[in-house]
Tab-separated table of C-alpha atoms in Angstrom:
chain	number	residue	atom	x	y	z
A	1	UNK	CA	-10.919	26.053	13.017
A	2	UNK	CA	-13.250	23.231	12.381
A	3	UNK	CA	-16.558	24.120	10.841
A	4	UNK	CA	-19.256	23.915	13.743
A	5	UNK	CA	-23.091	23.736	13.170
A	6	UNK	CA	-24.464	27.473	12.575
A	7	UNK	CA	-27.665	28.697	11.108
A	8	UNK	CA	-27.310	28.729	6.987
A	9	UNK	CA	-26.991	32.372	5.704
A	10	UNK	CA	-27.006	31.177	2.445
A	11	UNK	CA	-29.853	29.340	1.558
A	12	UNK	CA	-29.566	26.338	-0.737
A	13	UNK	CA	-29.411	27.013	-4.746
A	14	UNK	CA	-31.436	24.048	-5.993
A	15	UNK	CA	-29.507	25.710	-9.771
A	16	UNK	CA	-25.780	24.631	-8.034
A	17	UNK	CA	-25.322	20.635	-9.272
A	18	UNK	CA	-21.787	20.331	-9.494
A	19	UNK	CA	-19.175	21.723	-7.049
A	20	UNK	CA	-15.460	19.969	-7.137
A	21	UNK	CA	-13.363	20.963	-4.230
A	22	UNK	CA	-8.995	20.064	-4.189
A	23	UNK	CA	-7.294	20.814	-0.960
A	24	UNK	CA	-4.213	20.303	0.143
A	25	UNK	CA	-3.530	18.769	3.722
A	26	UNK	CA	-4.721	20.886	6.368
A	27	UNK	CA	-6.858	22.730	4.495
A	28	UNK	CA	-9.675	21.802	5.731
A	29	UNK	CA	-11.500	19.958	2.712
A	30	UNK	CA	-12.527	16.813	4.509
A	31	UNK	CA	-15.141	19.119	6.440
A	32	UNK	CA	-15.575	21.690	3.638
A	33	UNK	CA	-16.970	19.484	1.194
A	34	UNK	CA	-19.037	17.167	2.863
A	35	UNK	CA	-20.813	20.574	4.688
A	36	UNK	CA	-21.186	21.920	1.857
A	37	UNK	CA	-23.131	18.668	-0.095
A	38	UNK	CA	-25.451	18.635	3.073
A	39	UNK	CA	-26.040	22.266	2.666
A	40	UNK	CA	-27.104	21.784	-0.986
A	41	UNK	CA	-28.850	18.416	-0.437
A	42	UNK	CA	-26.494	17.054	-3.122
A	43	UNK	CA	-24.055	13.641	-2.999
A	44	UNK	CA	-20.865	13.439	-1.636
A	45	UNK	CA	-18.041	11.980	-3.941
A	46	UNK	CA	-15.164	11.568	-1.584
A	47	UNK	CA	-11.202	11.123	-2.800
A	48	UNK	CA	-10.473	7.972	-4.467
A	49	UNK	CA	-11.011	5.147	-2.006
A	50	UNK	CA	-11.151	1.505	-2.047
A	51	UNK	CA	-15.640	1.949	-2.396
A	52	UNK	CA	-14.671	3.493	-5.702
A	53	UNK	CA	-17.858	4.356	-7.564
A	54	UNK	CA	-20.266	3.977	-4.623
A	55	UNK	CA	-21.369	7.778	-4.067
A	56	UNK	CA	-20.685	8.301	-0.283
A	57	UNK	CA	-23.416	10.265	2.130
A	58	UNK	CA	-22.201	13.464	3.895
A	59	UNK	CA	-20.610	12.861	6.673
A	60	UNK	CA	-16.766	12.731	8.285
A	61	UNK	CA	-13.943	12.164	5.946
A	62	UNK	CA	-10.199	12.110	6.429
A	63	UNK	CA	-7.344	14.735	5.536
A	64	UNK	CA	-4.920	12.087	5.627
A	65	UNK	CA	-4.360	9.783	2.365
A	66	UNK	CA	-6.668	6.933	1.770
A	67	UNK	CA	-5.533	2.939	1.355
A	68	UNK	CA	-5.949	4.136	-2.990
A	69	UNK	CA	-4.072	6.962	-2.623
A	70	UNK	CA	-0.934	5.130	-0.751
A	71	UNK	CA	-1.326	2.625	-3.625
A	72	UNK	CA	-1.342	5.516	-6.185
A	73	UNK	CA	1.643	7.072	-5.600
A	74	UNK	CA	4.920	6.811	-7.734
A	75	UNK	CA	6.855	4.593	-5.035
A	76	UNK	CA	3.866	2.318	-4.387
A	77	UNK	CA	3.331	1.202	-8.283
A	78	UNK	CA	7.259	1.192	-8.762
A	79	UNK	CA	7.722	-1.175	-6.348
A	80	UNK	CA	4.612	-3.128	-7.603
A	81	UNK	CA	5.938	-3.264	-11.571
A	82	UNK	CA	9.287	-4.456	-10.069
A	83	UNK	CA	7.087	-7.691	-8.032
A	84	UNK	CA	4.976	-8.013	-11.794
A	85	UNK	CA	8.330	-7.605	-13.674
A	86	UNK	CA	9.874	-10.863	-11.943
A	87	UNK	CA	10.169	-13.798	-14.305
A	88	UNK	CA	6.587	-15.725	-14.080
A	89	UNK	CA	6.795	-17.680	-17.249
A	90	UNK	CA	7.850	-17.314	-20.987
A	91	UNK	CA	4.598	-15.554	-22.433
A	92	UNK	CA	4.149	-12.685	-19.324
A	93	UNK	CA	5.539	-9.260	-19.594
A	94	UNK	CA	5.215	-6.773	-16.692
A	95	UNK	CA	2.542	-3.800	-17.980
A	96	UNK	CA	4.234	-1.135	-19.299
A	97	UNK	CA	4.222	2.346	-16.941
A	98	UNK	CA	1.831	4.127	-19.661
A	99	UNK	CA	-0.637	1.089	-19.508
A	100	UNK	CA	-0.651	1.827	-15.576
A	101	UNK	CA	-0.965	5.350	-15.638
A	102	UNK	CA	-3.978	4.422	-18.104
A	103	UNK	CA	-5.863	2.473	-15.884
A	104	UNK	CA	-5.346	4.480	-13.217
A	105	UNK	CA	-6.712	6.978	-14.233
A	106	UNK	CA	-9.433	5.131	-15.473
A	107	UNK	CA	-10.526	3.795	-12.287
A	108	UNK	CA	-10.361	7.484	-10.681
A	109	UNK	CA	-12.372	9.188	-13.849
A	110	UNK	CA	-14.876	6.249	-13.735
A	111	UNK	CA	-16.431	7.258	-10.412
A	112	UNK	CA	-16.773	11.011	-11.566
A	113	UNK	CA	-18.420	10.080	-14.375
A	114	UNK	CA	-21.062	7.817	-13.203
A	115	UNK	CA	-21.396	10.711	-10.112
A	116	UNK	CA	-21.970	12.881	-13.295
A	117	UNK	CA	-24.852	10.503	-14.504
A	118	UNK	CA	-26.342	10.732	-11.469
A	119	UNK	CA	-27.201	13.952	-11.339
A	120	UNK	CA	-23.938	15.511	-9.950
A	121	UNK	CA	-22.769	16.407	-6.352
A	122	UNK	CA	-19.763	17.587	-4.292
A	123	UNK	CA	-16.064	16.268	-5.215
A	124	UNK	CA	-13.464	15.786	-3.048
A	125	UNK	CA	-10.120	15.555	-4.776
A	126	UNK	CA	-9.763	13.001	-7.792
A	127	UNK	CA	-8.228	15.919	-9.802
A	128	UNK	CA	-12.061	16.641	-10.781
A	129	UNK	CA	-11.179	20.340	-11.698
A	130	UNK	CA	-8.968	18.833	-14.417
A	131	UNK	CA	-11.014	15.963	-15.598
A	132	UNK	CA	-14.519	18.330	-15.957
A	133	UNK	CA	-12.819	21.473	-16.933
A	134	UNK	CA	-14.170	25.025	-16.528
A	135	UNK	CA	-17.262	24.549	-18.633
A	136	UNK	CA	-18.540	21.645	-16.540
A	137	UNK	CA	-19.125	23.098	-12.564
A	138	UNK	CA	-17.822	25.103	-9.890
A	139	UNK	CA	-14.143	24.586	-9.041
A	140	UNK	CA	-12.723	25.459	-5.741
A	141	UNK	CA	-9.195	24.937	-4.244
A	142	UNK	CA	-8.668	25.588	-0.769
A	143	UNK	CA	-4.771	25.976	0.925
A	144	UNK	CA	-2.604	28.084	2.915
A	145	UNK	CA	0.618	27.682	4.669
A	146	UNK	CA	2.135	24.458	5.689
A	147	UNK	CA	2.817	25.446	9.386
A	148	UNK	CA	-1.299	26.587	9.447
A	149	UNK	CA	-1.611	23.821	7.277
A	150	UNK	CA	-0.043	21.814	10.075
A	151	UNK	CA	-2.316	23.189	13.115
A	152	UNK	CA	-5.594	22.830	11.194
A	153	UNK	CA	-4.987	19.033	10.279
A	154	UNK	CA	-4.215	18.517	13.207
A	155	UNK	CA	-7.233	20.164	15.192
A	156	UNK	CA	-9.425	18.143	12.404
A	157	UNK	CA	-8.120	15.049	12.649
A	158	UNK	CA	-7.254	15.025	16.721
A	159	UNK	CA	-3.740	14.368	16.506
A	160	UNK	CA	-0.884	16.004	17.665
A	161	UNK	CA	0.899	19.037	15.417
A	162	UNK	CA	4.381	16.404	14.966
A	163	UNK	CA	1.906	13.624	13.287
A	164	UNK	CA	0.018	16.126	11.178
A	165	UNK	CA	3.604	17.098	9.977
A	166	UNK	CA	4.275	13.792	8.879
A	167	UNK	CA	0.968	13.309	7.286
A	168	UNK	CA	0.889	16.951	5.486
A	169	UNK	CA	4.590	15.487	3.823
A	170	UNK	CA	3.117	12.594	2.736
A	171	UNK	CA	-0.449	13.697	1.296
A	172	UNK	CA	1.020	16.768	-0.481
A	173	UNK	CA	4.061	14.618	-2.074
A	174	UNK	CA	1.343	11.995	-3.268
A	175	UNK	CA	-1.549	14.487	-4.292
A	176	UNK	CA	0.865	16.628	-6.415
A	177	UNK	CA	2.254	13.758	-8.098
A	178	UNK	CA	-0.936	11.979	-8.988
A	179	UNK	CA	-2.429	14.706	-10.485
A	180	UNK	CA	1.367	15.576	-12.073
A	181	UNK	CA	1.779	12.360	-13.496
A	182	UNK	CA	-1.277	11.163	-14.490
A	183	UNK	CA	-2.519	14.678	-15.953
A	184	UNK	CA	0.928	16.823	-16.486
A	185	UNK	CA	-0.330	19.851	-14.744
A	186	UNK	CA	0.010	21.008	-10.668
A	187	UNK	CA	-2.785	20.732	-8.123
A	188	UNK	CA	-2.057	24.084	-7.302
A	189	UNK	CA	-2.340	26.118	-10.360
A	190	UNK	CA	-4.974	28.389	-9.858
A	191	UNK	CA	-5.992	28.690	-13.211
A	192	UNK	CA	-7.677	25.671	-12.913
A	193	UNK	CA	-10.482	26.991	-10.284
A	194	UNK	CA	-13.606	29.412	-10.137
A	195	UNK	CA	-12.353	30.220	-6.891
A	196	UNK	CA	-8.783	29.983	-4.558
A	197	UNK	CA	-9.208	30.237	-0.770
A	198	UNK	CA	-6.268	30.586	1.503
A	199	UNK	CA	-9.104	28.106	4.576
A	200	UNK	CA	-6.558	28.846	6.929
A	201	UNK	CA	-6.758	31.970	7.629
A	202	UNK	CA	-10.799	31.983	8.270
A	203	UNK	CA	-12.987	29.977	10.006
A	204	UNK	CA	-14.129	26.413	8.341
A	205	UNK	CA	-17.830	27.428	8.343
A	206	UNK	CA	-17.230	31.184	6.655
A	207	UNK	CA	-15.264	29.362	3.959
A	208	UNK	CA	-18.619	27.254	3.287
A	209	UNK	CA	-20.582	30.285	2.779
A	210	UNK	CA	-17.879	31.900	0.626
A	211	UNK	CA	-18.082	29.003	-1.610
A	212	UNK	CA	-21.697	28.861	-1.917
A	213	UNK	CA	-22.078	32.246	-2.699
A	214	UNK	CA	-19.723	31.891	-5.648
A	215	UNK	CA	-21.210	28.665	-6.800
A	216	UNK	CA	-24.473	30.183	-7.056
A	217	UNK	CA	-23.319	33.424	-8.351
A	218	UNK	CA	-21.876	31.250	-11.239
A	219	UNK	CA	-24.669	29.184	-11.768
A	220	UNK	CA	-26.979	32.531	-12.280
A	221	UNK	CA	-24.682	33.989	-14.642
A	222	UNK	CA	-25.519	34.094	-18.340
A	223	UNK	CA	-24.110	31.010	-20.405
A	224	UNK	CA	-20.928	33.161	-22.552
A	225	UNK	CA	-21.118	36.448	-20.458
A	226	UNK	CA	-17.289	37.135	-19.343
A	227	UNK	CA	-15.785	39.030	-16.454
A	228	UNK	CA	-15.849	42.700	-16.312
């Protein structure tokens, strides 16, 4: 199911700048989107991680959550405004949980934008679908089933099928609720992509091409023409 080296059918659009990909566990986005910056010869943004802002070369990335992500979630940062909430002296009050979510999402925006500045690229993740909106590049979301969900993650990251199980609970849980809490809408709702792919149930590499051909389809059409 992995994406293996194959001949590109699709030649590179040097018109496609700007591609943001959001997968769930398992789906197969840690290969997607770095393949499909190398295709383009464009940057690689990968999920939030603890380089935040340094634009990251093609190459492997995980399915599994990153060391920002862990800290991201709702049970991380309660437990952390508990430890900031303990008495420390008569002038300090913890942060409040709408100061958090503010800087948060500050710190995951901040990366996208200066990605933007540069010229643009491949996303992975960091709810970039929401952030750019519709008018602002080509937004793909790649899932399927949790039990092919399961067997894929696993097969990507070499692990067995019971581990990818724990680690598809854990990333979807956290993913849904970052984007939930921090923007009030689901990871999942399709309305917020160019394009929905169930990368389970076809190969890795034929997903690639799918995606290209949409992005550059897109890219060619006329600024305000609509769907027929």
């Amino acid at each position: 199911m992995t994406a293996e080296p194959v001949p590109a059918s699709v030649p590179a659009d040097p018109g496609v700048r700007l591609i943001t990909v959001s997968a769930s566990y398992g789906a197969g986005g840690s290969v997607v989107a770095p393949a499909l910056a190398e295709r383009l010869g464009l940057p690689f943004l990968q999920r939030v991680t603890t380089s935040e802002g340094h634009v990251a070369e093609p190459g492997p990335c995980d399915e599994q959550l990153t060391e920002e992500e862990v800290k991201a979630t709702p049970v991380h940062r309660l437990l952390a405004h508990f430890t900031q909430a303990m008495p420390a002296g008569p002038t300090q009050s913890p942060p409040s949980t709408h100061h958090q979510d503010q800087h948060l999402r500050g710190y995951g925006e901040a990366g996208i934008h200066r990605f933007l500045a540069a010229g643009g690229g491949v996303i992975l993740g960091r709810a970039a679908a929401v952030v750019l909106g519709k008018d602002r590049g080509y937004h793909v979301r790649l899932d399927g089933p949790s039990e092919r969900r399961v067997v894929q993650g696993a097969e990507v990251e070499g692990i067995g099928e019971e581990e990818a199980r724990q680690r598809l609970r854990a990333a979807d849980k956290a993913r849904t609720a970052y984007v939930r809490r921090l923007y009030r809408c689901d990871p999942a709702d399709a309305s917020l992509y160019h394009l929905v792919i169930d990368s389970t149930a076809i190969p890795l590499d034929t997903v690639i091409e799918l995606i290209l051909v949409g992005a550059q389809a897109h890219t060619a059409r006329p600024e305000g023409a609509t769907a027929r």
